Amino acid sequence: MEPELLVVGTGILPGLHITREAEHAIMSAERVLHLVADKITASVIHDMRSDAESLLHHYEKAKERGDDRSVVYRGIVEQIVATVRSGQKTCAVFYGHPGVFSSPAHDSICQVRTLGFKARMAPAVSAEDALFCDLGIDPGMLGCQSYEATHLIGERPNIEPQAHLIVWQIGVIGRRDVIVASEDLTVDPIAIKAAQSYLTGIYGTAHPAILYTASTLPGISCATKELALGELATAKIDPIATLYVPPIGTVCRAVQH
Amino acid sequence: MSLRDFFTTLASDQMKLDAYKADPATAMTESGVSADDQALVMSGDLAAIKNEVESEPGSEAIIIIVVVKA
């Protein structure tokens, strides 16, 4: 086999969202490396390839040494690139969509191509795809804006209030230090107040919003909590929640369960 | 059967997932899920269920946080 890299995703729901393209890539590669968020997804991968290798040890080492996330990502990229350089057809598997909130996937492809090898990413089901289904949103209607929460309060982009707004990682806003979930994750109070202030300045305090968490368990529904934007800073927010803000003049549709 | 094993089975066996969706209580009982775990699943509390699944021995939860470059 020619050495090359194919980067694929598992989708959000373990086992159920994985594409045939991703399955084929996992089954046909010489080496399979994976970085997934839970043991169920890891089990699904290991059912396909018992020799698949987890990349989570980079997180474990970083936690022991107190390294920041850039060190973790660098280590992950180095391992993926080294595997391709050793002459093997390599499949790197990431949780969700491999190209969404996953800079190691993009960086690996870039470095592998720079070295003269083939590298490709295949699309997968992302958390945004799940949100569109669960909240009944069509981004083609009215438009849709999507920002990472900490980026939102740092850069304060021009928000179009007539379009849908999705704010990712609202539950860890301002927390660039977090690398492992077993830590006691809490929202940064200053950062969440900044987000509330910024958004209520655009939409008003009474404008509705939804805290949304996609389901990662087969047969279990997503989690949603409706609130007014003026309540955001005092709301209990799941670390992996996403904030959805509907356009002004529209109402939230019924949530899919 | 632990909750994690139960959901792992649902993730890889469409017929068992269909049976669970049609009759969750029977599917869990037949799989040997404990009464306490069944009650938790039936509550529909995603965060609590995930917490239970992830807190089982040998299961370390990882949240892979962004990745937005400055």
Short mmCIF file of C-alpha atoms in Angstrom, two decimals:
data_model
loop_
_atom_site.label_atom_id
_atom_site.label_comp_id
_atom_site.label_asym_id
_atom_site.label_seq_id
_atom_site.Cartn_x
_atom_site.Cartn_y
_atom_site.Cartn_z
CA MET A 1 0.00 0.00 0.00
CA GLU A 2 1.04 3.59 -0.63
CA PRO A 3 1.53 5.63 2.53
CA GLU A 4 -1.31 8.10 2.88
CA LEU A 5 -3.62 9.63 5.47
CA LEU A 6 -7.39 9.48 5.55
CA VAL A 7 -9.07 11.41 8.34
CA VAL A 8 -12.62 10.35 9.21
CA GLY A 9 -15.22 11.02 11.91
CA THR A 10 -17.47 8.78 13.97
CA GLY A 11 -20.42 11.17 14.00
CA ILE A 12 -22.17 12.06 17.23
CA LEU A 13 -24.09 8.90 18.07
CA PRO A 14 -21.73 5.95 18.58
CA GLY A 15 -22.09 3.33 15.87
CA LEU A 16 -25.16 4.90 14.29
CA HIS A 17 -23.64 7.94 12.59
CA ILE A 18 -20.51 6.41 11.14
CA THR A 19 -20.51 6.52 7.33
CA ARG A 20 -19.72 3.65 5.00
CA GLU A 21 -16.78 5.68 3.75
CA ALA A 22 -15.42 5.94 7.29
CA GLU A 23 -16.02 2.24 7.95
CA HIS A 24 -14.16 1.32 4.77
CA ALA A 25 -11.27 3.62 5.68
CA ILE A 26 -10.99 2.06 9.14
CA MET A 27 -11.18 -1.48 7.82
CA SER A 28 -8.71 -1.01 4.96
CA ALA A 29 -5.98 1.06 6.63
CA GLU A 30 -2.75 -0.50 7.81
CA ARG A 31 -2.80 1.59 10.98
CA VAL A 32 -5.81 3.09 12.75
CA LEU A 33 -5.37 5.90 15.28
CA HIS A 34 -8.35 7.35 17.11
CA LEU A 35 -9.26 10.27 19.30
CA VAL A 36 -12.81 9.84 20.51
CA ALA A 37 -14.67 11.27 23.48
CA ASP A 38 -16.17 8.19 25.10
CA LYS A 39 -15.67 4.48 25.68
CA ILE A 40 -18.73 3.47 23.70
CA THR A 41 -17.39 5.04 20.52
CA ALA A 42 -13.97 3.53 21.24
CA SER A 43 -15.62 0.10 21.61
CA VAL A 44 -17.31 0.51 18.23
CA ILE A 45 -13.96 1.28 16.61
CA HIS A 46 -12.26 -1.64 18.36
CA ASP A 47 -15.03 -3.97 17.20
CA MET A 48 -14.00 -3.03 13.65
CA ARG A 49 -10.26 -2.99 14.32
CA SER A 50 -8.96 -4.65 17.45
CA ASP A 51 -5.53 -3.15 16.72
CA ALA A 52 -6.77 0.46 16.66
CA GLU A 53 -4.63 2.74 18.82
CA SER A 54 -6.00 5.49 21.03
CA LEU A 55 -4.44 8.94 20.99
CA LEU A 56 -5.84 9.84 24.41
CA HIS A 57 -2.50 9.13 26.08
CA HIS A 58 -1.42 12.57 24.86
CA TYR A 59 -4.11 14.08 27.13
CA GLU A 60 -3.16 11.85 30.05
CA LYS A 61 0.51 12.81 29.78
CA ALA A 62 -0.38 16.50 29.50
CA LYS A 63 -2.51 16.33 32.61
CA GLU A 64 0.32 14.70 34.56
CA ARG A 65 2.86 17.27 33.37
CA GLY A 66 0.58 20.30 33.45
CA ASP A 67 1.06 20.97 29.76
CA ASP A 68 -1.40 23.15 27.89
CA ARG A 69 -3.52 22.02 24.97
CA SER A 70 -1.08 23.15 22.31
CA VAL A 71 1.35 20.50 23.57
CA VAL A 72 -1.40 17.86 23.39
CA TYR A 73 -2.31 18.79 19.84
CA ARG A 74 1.30 18.89 18.73
CA GLY A 75 1.85 15.40 20.12
CA ILE A 76 -1.24 14.06 18.36
CA VAL A 77 -0.20 15.57 15.04
CA GLU A 78 3.36 14.28 15.40
CA GLN A 79 2.14 10.73 16.02
CA ILE A 80 -0.22 10.77 13.04
CA VAL A 81 2.38 12.25 10.71
CA ALA A 82 5.09 9.85 11.94
CA THR A 83 2.82 6.90 11.21
CA VAL A 84 2.34 8.02 7.62
CA ARG A 85 6.06 8.77 7.25
CA SER A 86 6.83 5.23 8.34
CA GLY A 87 5.23 4.15 5.08
CA GLN A 88 1.79 3.06 6.23
CA LYS A 89 -1.68 3.79 4.95
CA THR A 90 -3.10 5.48 8.02
CA CYS A 91 -6.63 6.24 9.13
CA ALA A 92 -7.08 8.85 11.85
CA VAL A 93 -10.51 8.71 13.45
CA PHE A 94 -11.96 11.66 15.35
CA TYR A 95 -15.18 12.07 17.30
CA GLY A 96 -18.01 13.86 15.47
CA HIS A 97 -16.97 15.57 12.25
CA PRO A 98 -13.18 15.35 11.93
CA GLY A 99 -12.92 18.86 10.54
CA VAL A 100 -15.09 20.67 13.10
CA PHE A 101 -13.40 21.92 16.28
CA SER A 102 -10.48 19.66 15.56
CA SER A 103 -7.31 21.46 14.61
CA PRO A 104 -5.10 18.33 14.99
CA ALA A 105 -7.02 16.76 12.09
CA HIS A 106 -6.46 19.75 9.81
CA ASP A 107 -2.86 20.19 10.91
CA SER A 108 -2.09 16.52 10.29
CA ILE A 109 -3.43 16.70 6.75
CA CYS A 110 -1.47 19.87 6.07
CA GLN A 111 1.81 18.40 7.33
CA VAL A 112 1.35 15.08 5.54
CA ARG A 113 0.71 16.89 2.24
CA THR A 114 3.74 19.10 2.82
CA LEU A 115 5.82 15.93 3.07
CA GLY A 116 4.53 14.87 -0.33
CA PHE A 117 2.05 12.20 0.75
CA LYS A 118 -1.64 11.97 -0.07
CA ALA A 119 -4.02 13.10 2.64
CA ARG A 120 -7.78 13.51 2.65
CA MET A 121 -10.59 14.23 5.07
CA ALA A 122 -14.03 12.63 4.77
CA PRO A 123 -17.15 14.42 6.06
CA ALA A 124 -19.14 13.10 9.01
CA VAL A 125 -22.16 13.98 11.14
CA SER A 126 -21.32 16.99 13.32
CA ALA A 127 -23.00 18.37 16.44
CA GLU A 128 -24.37 21.12 14.20
CA ASP A 129 -26.07 18.51 12.02
CA ALA A 130 -27.68 17.00 15.12
CA LEU A 131 -28.78 20.45 16.29
CA PHE A 132 -30.48 21.21 12.97
CA CYS A 133 -32.51 18.00 13.32
CA ASP A 134 -33.32 18.27 17.02
CA LEU A 135 -34.26 21.95 17.02
CA GLY A 136 -35.94 21.93 13.61
CA ILE A 137 -33.69 24.55 12.08
CA ASP A 138 -33.02 24.98 8.39
CA PRO A 139 -29.90 27.15 7.97
CA GLY A 140 -31.04 27.87 4.43
CA MET A 141 -33.92 29.88 5.82
CA LEU A 142 -32.84 33.29 7.15
CA GLY A 143 -29.16 32.31 7.34
CA CYS A 144 -27.13 30.91 10.20
CA GLN A 145 -24.16 32.25 12.16
CA SER A 146 -21.90 30.01 14.17
CA TYR A 147 -19.23 31.09 16.67
CA GLU A 148 -17.17 29.50 19.38
CA ALA A 149 -18.16 31.13 22.68
CA THR A 150 -14.77 32.40 23.83
CA HIS A 151 -14.07 33.71 20.34
CA LEU A 152 -17.46 35.47 20.40
CA ILE A 153 -16.71 37.56 23.49
CA GLY A 154 -13.12 38.16 22.44
CA GLU A 155 -13.76 39.28 18.89
CA ARG A 156 -17.35 40.54 19.24
CA PRO A 157 -18.27 39.87 15.61
CA ASN A 158 -21.18 41.67 13.96
CA ILE A 159 -24.21 39.50 14.73
CA GLU A 160 -27.11 39.53 12.29
CA PRO A 161 -30.14 39.20 14.61
CA GLN A 162 -32.46 38.26 11.75
CA ALA A 163 -30.51 35.01 11.26
CA HIS A 164 -30.04 31.93 13.44
CA LEU A 165 -27.13 32.10 15.90
CA ILE A 166 -25.26 29.10 17.29
CA VAL A 167 -22.67 29.60 20.04
CA TRP A 168 -20.48 26.56 20.61
CA GLN A 169 -18.87 25.59 23.91
CA ILE A 170 -20.86 28.10 25.95
CA GLY A 171 -20.39 25.74 28.93
CA VAL A 172 -16.63 26.25 28.96
CA ILE A 173 -16.57 29.86 27.84
CA GLY A 174 -13.36 31.55 28.89
CA ARG A 175 -11.78 28.23 29.91
CA ARG A 176 -8.81 27.80 27.59
CA ASP A 177 -7.01 25.84 30.31
CA VAL A 178 -9.33 22.82 30.32
CA ILE A 179 -8.13 19.61 28.75
CA VAL A 180 -9.78 16.81 30.69
CA ALA A 181 -13.44 16.61 31.60
CA SER A 182 -12.93 14.90 34.91
CA GLU A 183 -11.88 18.28 36.23
CA ASP A 184 -14.66 20.17 37.97
CA LEU A 185 -15.78 22.17 34.99
CA THR A 186 -17.56 25.41 35.68
CA VAL A 187 -18.39 28.35 33.53
CA ASP A 188 -16.04 31.31 33.92
CA PRO A 189 -18.37 33.84 35.63
CA ILE A 190 -16.78 36.88 34.03
CA ALA A 191 -16.85 35.34 30.58
CA ILE A 192 -20.48 34.21 30.76
CA LYS A 193 -21.53 37.66 31.98
CA ALA A 194 -19.67 39.15 29.04
CA ALA A 195 -21.54 36.83 26.69
CA GLN A 196 -24.89 37.74 28.25
CA SER A 197 -24.08 41.45 28.05
CA TYR A 198 -23.02 41.20 24.43
CA LEU A 199 -26.02 39.18 23.31
CA THR A 200 -28.66 41.09 25.29
CA GLY A 201 -27.25 44.28 23.81
CA ILE A 202 -28.25 42.92 20.42
CA TYR A 203 -31.41 40.92 21.18
CA GLY A 204 -32.69 42.32 24.50
CA THR A 205 -32.89 40.49 27.82
CA ALA A 206 -36.24 38.78 27.14
CA HIS A 207 -35.22 37.20 23.83
CA PRO A 208 -35.53 33.39 24.04
CA ALA A 209 -32.65 30.97 23.64
CA ILE A 210 -32.01 27.27 24.05
CA LEU A 211 -29.15 25.49 25.78
CA TYR A 212 -28.74 22.35 23.70
CA THR A 213 -26.75 19.17 24.19
CA ALA A 214 -26.77 16.56 21.42
CA SER A 215 -27.37 13.02 22.54
CA THR A 216 -24.32 10.76 22.45
CA LEU A 217 -26.22 7.71 23.68
CA PRO A 218 -28.27 5.50 21.33
CA GLY A 219 -31.98 5.69 22.08
CA ILE A 220 -31.68 8.72 24.40
CA SER A 221 -32.98 12.15 23.40
CA CYS A 222 -30.99 15.37 23.28
CA ALA A 223 -31.12 17.72 26.28
CA THR A 224 -32.60 21.19 25.94
CA LYS A 225 -33.28 24.04 28.31
CA GLU A 226 -35.17 27.14 27.24
CA LEU A 227 -34.27 30.43 28.84
CA ALA A 228 -34.24 34.18 28.23
CA LEU A 229 -30.90 35.66 27.25
CA GLY A 230 -31.07 37.79 30.38
CA GLU A 231 -30.86 34.57 32.43
CA LEU A 232 -27.78 33.20 30.69
CA ALA A 233 -25.20 34.23 33.30
CA THR A 234 -27.11 32.55 36.13
CA ALA A 235 -28.18 29.41 34.28
CA LYS A 236 -26.72 26.00 35.06
CA ILE A 237 -24.89 25.08 31.87
CA ASP A 238 -23.66 21.63 30.86
CA PRO A 239 -19.93 21.79 29.93
CA ILE A 240 -20.70 20.47 26.47
CA ALA A 241 -23.85 22.55 25.86
CA THR A 242 -24.39 24.76 22.84
CA LEU A 243 -26.39 27.99 22.90
CA TYR A 244 -28.94 28.49 20.14
CA VAL A 245 -30.49 31.93 19.65
CA PRO A 246 -33.42 32.13 17.22
CA PRO A 247 -33.79 35.08 14.86
CA ILE A 248 -35.73 38.10 16.12
CA GLY A 249 -39.38 37.77 15.20
CA THR A 250 -39.43 33.97 15.12
CA VAL A 251 -40.38 31.39 17.71
CA CYS A 252 -38.48 28.27 18.69
CA ARG A 253 -39.99 25.17 17.15
CA ALA A 254 -40.85 22.11 19.18
CA VAL A 255 -37.77 20.13 20.13
CA GLN A 256 -37.47 16.65 18.62
CA HIS A 257 -37.48 13.84 21.16
CA MET B 1 -25.16 -5.66 32.46
CA SER B 2 -23.66 -2.23 33.05
CA LEU B 3 -25.20 0.81 31.39
CA ARG B 4 -22.10 1.31 29.33
CA ASP B 5 -22.26 -2.25 28.03
CA PHE B 6 -25.96 -1.83 27.34
CA PHE B 7 -25.50 1.32 25.25
CA THR B 8 -22.49 -0.21 23.52
CA THR B 9 -24.76 -3.06 22.44
CA LEU B 10 -27.38 -0.60 21.16
CA ALA B 11 -24.68 1.23 19.23
CA SER B 12 -23.74 -1.87 17.29
CA ASP B 13 -26.99 -3.84 17.02
CA GLN B 14 -29.80 -2.12 15.15
CA MET B 15 -32.34 -4.83 16.05
CA LYS B 16 -31.65 -4.38 19.75
CA LEU B 17 -31.89 -0.62 19.35
CA ASP B 18 -35.25 -1.00 17.60
CA ALA B 19 -36.46 -3.30 20.39
CA TYR B 20 -35.32 -0.78 23.00
CA LYS B 21 -37.12 2.08 21.25
CA ALA B 22 -40.31 0.00 21.03
CA ASP B 23 -40.24 -1.11 24.68
CA PRO B 24 -37.36 0.31 26.73
CA ALA B 25 -38.28 -1.39 30.01
CA THR B 26 -38.51 -4.87 28.52
CA ALA B 27 -35.33 -4.43 26.51
CA MET B 28 -33.37 -3.32 29.56
CA THR B 29 -34.79 -6.06 31.77
CA GLU B 30 -33.94 -8.73 29.20
CA SER B 31 -30.40 -7.33 28.98
CA GLY B 32 -29.96 -7.48 32.73
CA VAL B 33 -29.84 -3.73 33.40
CA SER B 34 -30.42 -3.08 37.12
CA ALA B 35 -33.63 -1.48 38.37
CA ASP B 36 -31.76 1.64 39.50
CA ASP B 37 -30.10 2.04 36.12
CA GLN B 38 -33.42 1.45 34.36
CA ALA B 39 -35.01 4.21 36.42
CA LEU B 40 -32.17 6.54 35.49
CA VAL B 41 -32.55 5.80 31.79
CA MET B 42 -36.32 6.22 31.95
CA SER B 43 -35.83 9.66 33.53
CA GLY B 44 -34.45 10.80 30.19
CA ASP B 45 -31.89 12.99 31.98
CA LEU B 46 -29.11 12.91 29.40
CA ALA B 47 -26.47 14.50 31.63
CA ALA B 48 -27.19 12.13 34.52
CA ILE B 49 -27.20 9.06 32.27
CA LYS B 50 -23.94 10.10 30.62
CA ASN B 51 -22.42 10.77 34.01
CA GLU B 52 -23.33 7.26 35.15
CA VAL B 53 -21.98 5.68 31.96
CA GLU B 54 -18.75 7.65 32.17
CA SER B 55 -18.24 7.04 35.87
CA GLU B 56 -18.17 3.29 35.49
CA PRO B 57 -14.77 1.69 36.16
CA GLY B 58 -12.35 1.90 33.29
CA SER B 59 -14.21 4.74 31.67
CA GLU B 60 -12.47 8.09 31.71
CA ALA B 61 -14.46 10.94 30.26
CA ILE B 62 -12.59 13.30 28.02
CA ILE B 63 -13.93 16.52 26.66
CA ILE B 64 -11.95 17.64 23.72
CA ILE B 65 -12.09 21.37 23.99
CA VAL B 66 -11.33 23.70 21.14
CA VAL B 67 -9.03 24.33 19.17
CA VAL B 68 -9.59 27.88 17.95
CA LYS B 69 -6.25 29.29 17.06
CA ALA B 70 -5.49 32.84 18.07
#
